[in-house]
Amino acid sequence: MPSAPQAIRPVWSRRPRILGMVFLTLTLAGCLIGGLTLRDYSSFQSYQFKQTPGLGFCGDIDRVFSAEISRDADGAMTFAHSILTVAGRDPTQCAGGVAAEQGCLRATAQATRQLSQQEADRVAAVFSNVKFHKNPDPICRELAVDPCLIERHSWGDTELSDYICGADRIGDEQKAQLRTLLTDLRFGG
């Protein structure tokens, strides 16, 4: 007896093909979107943050410019950071600084301090759930993107940035969480 025409074959005989197509579609969608990867950096020994120039530099004097959090052998954490300050009003006279609209900006180290247990717990909580993309944003295939500022976060030898066209990049939500943490630590909260 001849086999049934394709259109009236039972669904169960087409299931492997349908499941394969669904899997392939989801896999491709994950690659194109640049799915999130989750890492736990809460057991870090050294964390560093820094702002670096992209095209030009648009540093903000109201934010932490660079920071380091280190963990001592006993688990205590130390926080050191710098902010940008206006060193002079003339951006053309800016040797060793960054020329900006406000004038010549220079990194100014702030007092290093030991974090309280509550602050250390918050650092560990934020660092235990770091989400990042392994691939550049798909828009980078179509456009050239050159930001004025790139924020870099390092836990030991692992570095993540907010550069949209880079691999291992944090998204806006994670960037906001890390910025809020550093700002709160700057002001002792």
Coordinates of C-alpha atoms in Angstrom, one line a residue:
M1 CA 0.0 0.0 0.0
P2 CA 1.4 3.4 -0.9
S3 CA 2.4 5.8 1.9
A4 CA 0.0 8.5 3.0
P5 CA 0.4 11.8 1.3
Q6 CA 2.5 14.4 3.2
A7 CA -0.5 16.5 4.1
I8 CA -2.3 13.8 5.9
R9 CA 0.5 12.1 7.8
P10 CA -0.1 12.0 11.5
V11 CA 1.4 14.9 13.5
W12 CA 3.6 12.5 15.5
S13 CA 5.5 11.5 12.4
R14 CA 6.4 15.2 11.8
R15 CA 7.2 15.9 15.4
P16 CA 11.0 15.5 15.1
R17 CA 11.1 17.9 12.1
I18 CA 9.0 20.5 14.0
L19 CA 11.0 20.1 17.2
G20 CA 14.2 20.5 15.2
M21 CA 13.0 23.6 13.5
V22 CA 11.9 25.1 16.8
F23 CA 15.3 24.3 18.4
L24 CA 17.1 25.8 15.4
T25 CA 15.0 28.9 15.5
L26 CA 15.6 29.4 19.3
T27 CA 19.3 28.8 18.8
L28 CA 19.6 31.3 16.0
A29 CA 17.5 33.9 18.0
G30 CA 19.8 33.4 21.0
C31 CA 22.9 34.1 18.8
L32 CA 21.4 37.1 17.1
I33 CA 20.1 38.7 20.3
G34 CA 23.3 37.9 22.2
G35 CA 21.7 36.1 25.2
L36 CA 22.7 37.1 28.7
T37 CA 25.4 35.2 30.6
L38 CA 25.3 35.2 34.4
R39 CA 28.5 35.1 36.6
D40 CA 29.1 35.1 40.3
Y41 CA 32.1 37.4 41.1
S42 CA 31.2 37.7 44.8
S43 CA 34.4 35.8 45.8
F44 CA 36.6 38.4 44.1
Q45 CA 40.0 39.5 45.6
S46 CA 40.3 42.6 43.6
Y47 CA 37.7 44.6 41.6
Q48 CA 38.6 47.6 39.5
F49 CA 36.5 50.2 37.7
K50 CA 37.7 52.9 35.3
Q51 CA 36.3 55.2 32.6
T52 CA 38.2 55.3 29.4
P53 CA 37.7 57.6 26.4
G54 CA 36.0 56.4 23.2
L55 CA 35.6 59.1 20.6
G56 CA 36.6 62.1 22.6
F57 CA 35.8 62.0 26.3
C58 CA 32.6 62.9 28.1
G59 CA 33.5 62.2 31.7
D60 CA 31.1 63.4 34.4
I61 CA 32.5 65.2 37.4
D62 CA 29.6 64.0 39.5
R63 CA 30.4 60.3 39.1
V64 CA 33.2 58.0 40.3
F65 CA 35.9 58.1 37.7
S66 CA 37.9 55.1 38.9
A67 CA 37.6 52.7 41.8
E68 CA 39.1 49.6 43.4
I69 CA 37.6 47.3 46.0
S70 CA 40.0 44.8 47.5
R71 CA 39.4 42.0 49.9
D72 CA 41.9 41.3 52.7
A73 CA 42.8 37.8 53.9
D74 CA 40.2 38.2 56.7
G75 CA 37.5 39.1 54.2
A76 CA 37.4 42.8 55.0
M77 CA 36.9 45.1 52.0
T78 CA 38.7 48.3 51.3
F79 CA 37.3 50.9 48.9
A80 CA 39.5 53.4 47.0
H81 CA 38.3 55.8 44.3
S82 CA 38.9 58.9 42.3
I83 CA 36.6 61.6 40.9
L84 CA 37.2 64.1 38.1
T85 CA 37.8 67.7 39.3
V86 CA 38.2 70.9 37.3
A87 CA 41.9 71.7 37.4
G88 CA 41.6 74.8 35.2
R89 CA 39.1 76.6 33.1
D90 CA 41.1 76.5 29.9
P91 CA 40.9 73.1 28.2
T92 CA 43.8 74.0 25.9
Q93 CA 46.1 74.2 28.9
C94 CA 45.5 70.6 30.1
A95 CA 48.7 68.6 30.2
G96 CA 48.2 65.4 32.2
G97 CA 44.4 65.9 32.2
V98 CA 41.4 65.6 30.0
A99 CA 40.1 68.6 28.0
A100 CA 36.4 69.0 28.4
E101 CA 33.7 71.7 28.1
Q102 CA 34.1 72.5 31.8
G103 CA 37.8 73.0 31.3
C104 CA 40.7 70.8 32.2
L105 CA 39.6 67.7 34.2
R106 CA 42.0 65.7 36.4
A107 CA 41.4 62.5 38.4
T108 CA 41.6 63.3 42.1
A109 CA 42.1 60.4 44.5
Q110 CA 39.7 60.4 47.4
A111 CA 40.2 58.9 50.9
T112 CA 40.6 55.1 51.0
R113 CA 38.3 53.5 53.6
Q114 CA 37.3 50.2 55.0
L115 CA 33.8 49.1 54.1
S116 CA 31.3 48.3 56.8
Q117 CA 29.9 44.8 57.0
Q118 CA 26.6 46.0 55.5
E119 CA 28.4 47.6 52.6
A120 CA 30.6 44.5 52.1
D121 CA 27.4 42.4 52.0
R122 CA 25.9 44.7 49.4
V123 CA 29.0 44.5 47.3
A124 CA 28.9 40.7 47.5
A125 CA 25.2 40.7 46.6
V126 CA 25.6 42.9 43.5
F127 CA 28.7 41.0 42.4
S128 CA 27.0 37.6 42.8
N129 CA 24.6 38.2 40.0
V130 CA 26.5 40.0 37.1
K131 CA 24.8 39.7 33.8
F132 CA 26.6 40.3 30.5
H133 CA 26.4 39.6 26.8
K134 CA 29.0 37.4 25.2
N135 CA 28.6 39.0 21.8
P136 CA 28.4 42.5 20.4
D137 CA 24.9 44.0 19.8
P138 CA 23.6 43.1 16.3
I139 CA 23.2 46.8 15.5
C140 CA 27.0 46.8 15.2
R141 CA 26.8 44.8 12.0
E142 CA 24.9 47.8 10.4
L143 CA 26.4 50.9 12.1
A144 CA 29.7 52.1 13.4
V145 CA 29.3 52.9 17.1
D146 CA 32.0 55.0 18.8
P147 CA 30.9 56.2 22.3
C148 CA 32.6 59.1 24.0
L149 CA 33.1 57.0 27.2
I150 CA 33.6 53.3 27.9
E151 CA 33.2 52.0 31.4
R152 CA 35.4 49.0 32.3
H153 CA 34.8 46.6 35.2
S154 CA 37.4 44.0 36.2
W155 CA 37.3 41.2 38.7
G156 CA 40.8 39.8 38.7
D157 CA 41.7 39.0 35.1
T158 CA 38.1 39.1 33.9
E159 CA 37.1 42.4 32.3
L160 CA 33.6 43.5 31.2
S161 CA 32.7 46.8 29.6
D162 CA 29.6 48.7 28.5
Y163 CA 30.9 49.1 24.9
I164 CA 27.9 48.0 22.9
C165 CA 30.0 46.6 20.0
G166 CA 32.4 44.6 22.3
A167 CA 32.2 41.1 23.5
D168 CA 31.7 40.5 27.2
R169 CA 29.6 43.7 27.6
I170 CA 27.2 44.6 30.3
G171 CA 23.8 45.9 29.5
D172 CA 22.2 49.1 30.7
E173 CA 20.5 47.5 33.7
Q174 CA 23.7 46.0 35.0
K175 CA 25.6 49.2 34.3
A176 CA 23.1 51.1 36.4
Q177 CA 23.4 48.7 39.3
L178 CA 27.2 48.9 39.3
R179 CA 27.1 52.7 39.0
T180 CA 24.6 53.0 41.9
L181 CA 26.8 50.7 44.0
L182 CA 29.9 52.8 43.4
T183 CA 28.1 56.1 44.0
D184 CA 26.7 54.9 47.2
L185 CA 30.1 53.7 48.4
R186 CA 31.5 57.1 47.4
F187 CA 29.1 58.8 49.7
G188 CA 29.5 56.2 52.5
G189 CA 26.1 54.5 52.1

